[in-house]
């Protein structure tokens, strides 16, 4: 069975500091990996994804994540956060050969001025 | 505008009173799914549908029903709601085509309270 772990439930960080949000997964099959962001009182929207190819993927707003198959991780990083990055971040896994999607419990990022 | 819509956005009901939450998408997506979001648990998949008339259970299907009679609609039915179904519900859709990104598009959410 698949599972997703996000070890940090809350991450406070000062504005312009770097941040890393951790995601580990377990799966016996090939997977697609996603990071979604949920701003307060909104639905989820895709931040970035790994399907195949380059293991380093980037988003348009400065986030990046690296797929590490040996460590079964897909950590999210940003070198300098802004107040507007305050949100809940969810890591998700979907099997490449089937449709069930598993989400992690989420990490609440709070950017402190 | 490409979107997933849900109705109602807020609902307060009593135990045992049947209810339906509607979900509709205008992107011709094959895949649709329902999730519930609870504090500390993230999103848990209730049911998903790969196409019309094809549905399957997610991780927490007990107490819920779904149907997929049309490609654009995927209603969630609670035949006899109970207080433990109080939650925030999200509908999502995505393409299943090999050329797609498998990105899910989420609706705005339905906050359900069962008293």
mmCIF file of C-alpha atoms in Angstrom:
data_model
loop_
_atom_site.group_PDB
_atom_site.id
_atom_site.type_symbol
_atom_site.label_atom_id
_atom_site.label_comp_id
_atom_site.label_asym_id
_atom_site.label_seq_id
_atom_site.Cartn_x
_atom_site.Cartn_y
_atom_site.Cartn_z
ATOM 1 C CA UNK A 1 0.000 0.000 0.000
ATOM 2 C CA UNK A 2 1.073 3.530 -0.630
ATOM 3 C CA UNK A 3 1.574 6.126 2.058
ATOM 4 C CA UNK A 4 2.866 9.675 2.321
ATOM 5 C CA UNK A 5 4.597 11.200 5.326
ATOM 6 C CA UNK A 6 5.106 14.882 5.980
ATOM 7 C CA UNK A 7 7.139 14.977 9.153
ATOM 8 C CA UNK A 8 6.611 18.650 9.955
ATOM 9 C CA UNK A 9 3.062 19.679 10.721
ATOM 10 C CA UNK A 10 4.005 23.327 11.235
ATOM 11 C CA UNK A 11 6.988 25.278 9.957
ATOM 12 C CA UNK A 12 7.475 28.901 11.046
ATOM 13 C CA UNK A 13 10.133 30.804 9.126
ATOM 14 C CA UNK A 14 11.195 34.434 8.864
ATOM 15 C CA UNK A 15 10.605 36.350 5.670
ATOM 16 C CA UNK A 16 13.450 36.016 3.130
ATOM 17 C CA UNK A 17 14.844 32.942 4.910
ATOM 18 C CA UNK A 18 15.107 29.578 3.128
ATOM 19 C CA UNK A 19 12.671 26.767 3.835
ATOM 20 C CA UNK A 20 12.439 23.036 3.238
ATOM 21 C CA UNK A 21 9.210 21.058 3.627
ATOM 22 C CA UNK A 22 9.816 17.343 3.808
ATOM 23 C CA UNK A 23 7.875 14.606 2.064
ATOM 24 C CA UNK A 24 8.578 10.889 2.088
ATOM 25 C CA UNK A 25 6.500 8.211 0.455
ATOM 26 C CA UNK A 26 6.308 4.454 0.301
ATOM 27 C CA UNK A 27 5.202 2.556 -2.771
ATOM 28 C CA UNK A 28 5.978 -0.743 -4.445
ATOM 29 C CA UNK A 29 5.279 0.679 -7.912
ATOM 30 C CA UNK A 30 6.362 3.652 -9.971
ATOM 31 C CA UNK A 31 4.688 6.856 -8.880
ATOM 32 C CA UNK A 32 3.901 10.380 -9.882
ATOM 33 C CA UNK A 33 4.572 12.986 -7.179
ATOM 34 C CA UNK A 34 2.864 16.298 -6.566
ATOM 35 C CA UNK A 35 2.966 19.284 -4.255
ATOM 36 C CA UNK A 36 -0.282 21.188 -3.821
ATOM 37 C CA UNK A 37 -0.767 24.471 -1.956
ATOM 38 C CA UNK A 38 -3.870 25.594 -0.108
ATOM 39 C CA UNK A 39 -4.165 29.269 0.758
ATOM 40 C CA UNK A 40 -6.504 30.192 3.637
ATOM 41 C CA UNK A 41 -10.148 29.462 2.869
ATOM 42 C CA UNK A 42 -9.412 28.225 -0.627
ATOM 43 C CA UNK A 43 -9.227 24.944 -2.497
ATOM 44 C CA UNK A 44 -5.991 23.252 -3.452
ATOM 45 C CA UNK A 45 -3.922 24.176 -6.465
ATOM 46 C CA UNK A 46 -0.968 22.449 -8.031
ATOM 47 C CA UNK A 47 2.441 23.854 -7.133
ATOM 48 C CA UNK A 48 4.660 21.410 -9.002
ATOM 49 C CA UNK A 49 4.853 17.801 -10.119
ATOM 50 C CA UNK A 50 7.261 15.022 -11.015
ATOM 51 C CA UNK A 51 6.143 12.565 -13.670
ATOM 52 C CA UNK A 52 9.410 11.470 -15.279
ATOM 53 C CA UNK A 53 12.693 12.848 -16.608
ATOM 54 C CA UNK A 54 14.676 15.424 -14.650
ATOM 55 C CA UNK A 55 14.460 14.775 -10.941
ATOM 56 C CA UNK A 56 14.543 18.497 -10.121
ATOM 57 C CA UNK A 57 11.296 20.303 -10.855
ATOM 58 C CA UNK A 58 10.502 23.974 -10.393
ATOM 59 C CA UNK A 59 7.429 26.126 -10.013
ATOM 60 C CA UNK A 60 6.841 29.594 -11.410
ATOM 61 C CA UNK A 61 6.983 31.233 -7.969
ATOM 62 C CA UNK A 62 10.438 30.033 -6.915
ATOM 63 C CA UNK A 63 9.713 26.681 -5.276
ATOM 64 C CA UNK A 64 11.575 23.554 -6.333
ATOM 65 C CA UNK A 65 11.433 19.891 -5.404
ATOM 66 C CA UNK A 66 13.780 17.015 -6.054
ATOM 67 C CA UNK A 67 12.689 13.447 -6.568
ATOM 68 C CA UNK A 68 15.050 11.065 -4.793
ATOM 69 C CA UNK A 69 14.119 7.503 -5.648
ATOM 70 C CA UNK A 70 16.622 5.843 -3.313
ATOM 71 C CA UNK A 71 15.390 7.845 -0.328
ATOM 72 C CA UNK A 72 11.769 7.845 -1.554
ATOM 73 C CA UNK A 73 11.585 11.566 -0.925
ATOM 74 C CA UNK A 74 10.229 14.619 -2.703
ATOM 75 C CA UNK A 75 11.201 17.556 -0.480
ATOM 76 C CA UNK A 76 10.015 21.066 -1.336
ATOM 77 C CA UNK A 77 12.424 23.988 -1.057
ATOM 78 C CA UNK A 78 12.480 27.723 -1.552
ATOM 79 C CA UNK A 79 15.625 29.834 -1.068
ATOM 80 C CA UNK A 80 13.784 32.955 0.118
ATOM 81 C CA UNK A 81 10.175 32.959 1.310
ATOM 82 C CA UNK A 82 7.639 35.786 1.184
ATOM 83 C CA UNK A 83 4.684 36.600 3.393
ATOM 84 C CA UNK A 84 2.428 35.458 0.552
ATOM 85 C CA UNK A 85 3.838 31.927 0.829
ATOM 86 C CA UNK A 86 1.964 31.422 4.094
ATOM 87 C CA UNK A 87 -0.278 28.440 3.345
ATOM 88 C CA UNK A 88 -0.827 24.717 3.848
ATOM 89 C CA UNK A 89 1.308 22.487 1.630
ATOM 90 C CA UNK A 90 0.352 18.949 0.717
ATOM 91 C CA UNK A 91 2.496 16.264 -0.844
ATOM 92 C CA UNK A 92 0.618 13.657 -2.923
ATOM 93 C CA UNK A 93 1.400 10.379 -4.639
ATOM 94 C CA UNK A 94 -0.387 8.724 -7.537
ATOM 95 C CA UNK A 95 0.569 5.364 -8.985
ATOM 96 C CA UNK A 96 1.728 5.512 -12.586
ATOM 97 C CA UNK A 97 -0.452 2.545 -13.447
ATOM 98 C CA UNK A 98 -3.564 3.289 -11.434
ATOM 99 C CA UNK A 99 -5.691 6.181 -10.290
ATOM 100 C CA UNK A 100 -5.814 6.191 -6.506
ATOM 101 C CA UNK A 101 -4.247 9.312 -4.983
ATOM 102 C CA UNK A 102 -2.746 9.508 -1.494
ATOM 103 C CA UNK A 103 -2.161 12.848 0.218
ATOM 104 C CA UNK A 104 0.115 13.547 3.129
ATOM 105 C CA UNK A 105 -1.266 15.211 6.282
ATOM 106 C CA UNK A 106 0.015 18.612 5.224
ATOM 107 C CA UNK A 107 2.559 21.150 6.482
ATOM 108 C CA UNK A 108 1.448 24.579 7.593
ATOM 109 C CA UNK A 109 4.032 27.168 6.546
ATOM 110 C CA UNK A 110 3.892 30.447 8.441
ATOM 111 C CA UNK A 111 6.121 33.260 7.200
ATOM 112 C CA UNK A 112 6.967 35.747 9.917
ATOM 113 C CA UNK A 113 7.622 39.401 8.956
ATOM 114 C CA UNK B 1 -13.072 29.508 -17.627
ATOM 115 C CA UNK B 2 -11.941 25.988 -16.706
ATOM 116 C CA UNK B 3 -13.336 25.140 -13.307
ATOM 117 C CA UNK B 4 -14.772 22.640 -10.873
ATOM 118 C CA UNK B 5 -17.912 23.782 -9.097
ATOM 119 C CA UNK B 6 -19.461 22.396 -5.939
ATOM 120 C CA UNK B 7 -22.809 23.069 -4.330
ATOM 121 C CA UNK B 8 -23.654 23.908 -1.684
ATOM 122 C CA UNK B 9 -20.586 25.623 -0.259
ATOM 123 C CA UNK B 10 -21.910 25.391 3.295
ATOM 124 C CA UNK B 11 -24.413 22.941 4.735
ATOM 125 C CA UNK B 12 -25.689 22.299 8.238
ATOM 126 C CA UNK B 13 -27.921 19.272 8.618
ATOM 127 C CA UNK B 14 -29.146 16.792 11.190
ATOM 128 C CA UNK B 15 -28.220 13.175 11.704
ATOM 129 C CA UNK B 16 -29.970 10.823 9.311
ATOM 130 C CA UNK B 17 -31.245 13.357 6.789
ATOM 131 C CA UNK B 18 -30.111 12.342 3.311
ATOM 132 C CA UNK B 19 -28.110 14.919 1.404
ATOM 133 C CA UNK B 20 -26.304 15.312 -1.912
ATOM 134 C CA UNK B 21 -23.336 17.509 -2.697
ATOM 135 C CA UNK B 22 -23.018 18.213 -6.391
ATOM 136 C CA UNK B 23 -19.791 18.494 -8.362
ATOM 137 C CA UNK B 24 -19.424 19.562 -11.959
ATOM 138 C CA UNK B 25 -16.402 20.176 -14.209
ATOM 139 C CA UNK B 26 -16.224 21.819 -17.636
ATOM 140 C CA UNK B 27 -12.845 20.472 -18.769
ATOM 141 C CA UNK B 28 -14.026 17.150 -20.248
ATOM 142 C CA UNK B 29 -11.903 15.308 -17.688
ATOM 143 C CA UNK B 30 -12.241 11.566 -17.397
ATOM 144 C CA UNK B 31 -11.128 11.361 -13.770
ATOM 145 C CA UNK B 32 -13.113 12.794 -10.863
ATOM 146 C CA UNK B 33 -12.670 12.313 -7.152
ATOM 147 C CA UNK B 34 -14.051 13.251 -3.750
ATOM 148 C CA UNK B 35 -11.908 14.015 -0.705
ATOM 149 C CA UNK B 36 -12.574 14.993 2.855
ATOM 150 C CA UNK B 37 -10.175 17.245 4.721
ATOM 151 C CA UNK B 38 -9.844 16.983 8.488
ATOM 152 C CA UNK B 39 -7.294 18.731 10.746
ATOM 153 C CA UNK B 40 -4.111 16.720 11.118
ATOM 154 C CA UNK B 41 -5.225 14.120 8.594
ATOM 155 C CA UNK B 42 -4.817 15.995 5.345
ATOM 156 C CA UNK B 43 -7.017 14.951 2.443
ATOM 157 C CA UNK B 44 -8.418 11.449 2.346
ATOM 158 C CA UNK B 45 -9.922 10.059 -0.811
ATOM 159 C CA UNK B 46 -13.531 8.911 -0.494
ATOM 160 C CA UNK B 47 -14.371 7.704 -4.013
ATOM 161 C CA UNK B 48 -12.983 8.251 -7.464
ATOM 162 C CA UNK B 49 -14.204 7.686 -10.983
ATOM 163 C CA UNK B 50 -12.093 6.873 -14.011
ATOM 164 C CA UNK B 51 -14.908 7.587 -16.474
ATOM 165 C CA UNK B 52 -18.679 7.428 -16.905
ATOM 166 C CA UNK B 53 -20.194 4.510 -14.995
ATOM 167 C CA UNK B 54 -16.764 3.533 -13.567
ATOM 168 C CA UNK B 55 -16.181 4.251 -9.891
ATOM 169 C CA UNK B 56 -13.975 2.840 -7.157
ATOM 170 C CA UNK B 57 -13.497 3.214 -3.429
ATOM 171 C CA UNK B 58 -10.829 5.394 -1.951
ATOM 172 C CA UNK B 59 -9.528 5.121 1.583
ATOM 173 C CA UNK B 60 -12.655 6.236 3.470
ATOM 174 C CA UNK B 61 -15.772 5.216 1.495
ATOM 175 C CA UNK B 62 -17.959 4.121 4.428
ATOM 176 C CA UNK B 63 -21.165 6.132 4.685
ATOM 177 C CA UNK B 64 -20.878 7.646 1.210
ATOM 178 C CA UNK B 65 -22.198 6.864 -2.261
ATOM 179 C CA UNK B 66 -21.338 8.271 -5.654
ATOM 180 C CA UNK B 67 -22.573 7.971 -9.199
ATOM 181 C CA UNK B 68 -21.152 8.981 -12.578
ATOM 182 C CA UNK B 69 -23.919 9.034 -15.114
ATOM 183 C CA UNK B 70 -22.481 11.955 -17.075
ATOM 184 C CA UNK B 71 -18.879 12.840 -17.694
ATOM 185 C CA UNK B 72 -19.137 16.325 -16.192
ATOM 186 C CA UNK B 73 -20.988 15.453 -12.952
ATOM 187 C CA UNK B 74 -19.956 13.426 -9.928
ATOM 188 C CA UNK B 75 -22.361 13.878 -6.994
ATOM 189 C CA UNK B 76 -21.544 12.730 -3.458
ATOM 190 C CA UNK B 77 -24.449 11.228 -1.560
ATOM 191 C CA UNK B 78 -24.748 10.780 2.192
ATOM 192 C CA UNK B 79 -27.726 8.494 2.719
ATOM 193 C CA UNK B 80 -27.772 8.839 6.514
ATOM 194 C CA UNK B 81 -25.264 11.448 7.663
ATOM 195 C CA UNK B 82 -23.672 11.151 11.077
ATOM 196 C CA UNK B 83 -21.683 13.690 13.141
ATOM 197 C CA UNK B 84 -18.374 11.991 12.246
ATOM 198 C CA UNK B 85 -18.995 13.068 8.647
ATOM 199 C CA UNK B 86 -18.677 16.701 9.659
ATOM 200 C CA UNK B 87 -15.803 17.832 7.482
ATOM 201 C CA UNK B 88 -14.601 19.946 4.572
ATOM 202 C CA UNK B 89 -15.230 18.166 1.270
ATOM 203 C CA UNK B 90 -13.422 18.739 -1.999
ATOM 204 C CA UNK B 91 -14.224 17.516 -5.466
ATOM 205 C CA UNK B 92 -11.419 17.295 -8.022
ATOM 206 C CA UNK B 93 -10.973 16.314 -11.650
ATOM 207 C CA UNK B 94 -8.088 15.529 -13.964
ATOM 208 C CA UNK B 95 -7.360 14.164 -17.382
ATOM 209 C CA UNK B 96 -6.311 10.522 -17.746
ATOM 210 C CA UNK B 97 -4.844 10.926 -21.198
ATOM 211 C CA UNK B 98 -1.245 9.767 -21.538
ATOM 212 C CA UNK B 99 -0.204 13.245 -22.663
ATOM 213 C CA UNK B 100 -1.692 14.958 -19.615
ATOM 214 C CA UNK B 101 0.080 16.093 -16.475
ATOM 215 C CA UNK B 102 -2.347 14.235 -14.178
ATOM 216 C CA UNK B 103 -2.810 17.503 -12.331
ATOM 217 C CA UNK B 104 -5.995 17.581 -10.301
ATOM 218 C CA UNK B 105 -8.206 20.656 -10.404
ATOM 219 C CA UNK B 106 -10.052 21.237 -7.163
ATOM 220 C CA UNK B 107 -13.398 22.756 -6.421
ATOM 221 C CA UNK B 108 -13.788 25.460 -3.744
ATOM 222 C CA UNK B 109 -14.930 23.007 -1.059
ATOM 223 C CA UNK B 110 -18.135 22.251 0.822
ATOM 224 C CA UNK B 111 -18.159 22.665 4.572
ATOM 225 C CA UNK B 112 -20.596 20.157 6.032
ATOM 226 C CA UNK B 113 -21.762 20.122 9.647
ATOM 227 C CA UNK B 114 -23.904 17.239 10.896
ATOM 228 C CA UNK B 115 -25.549 17.806 14.269
#
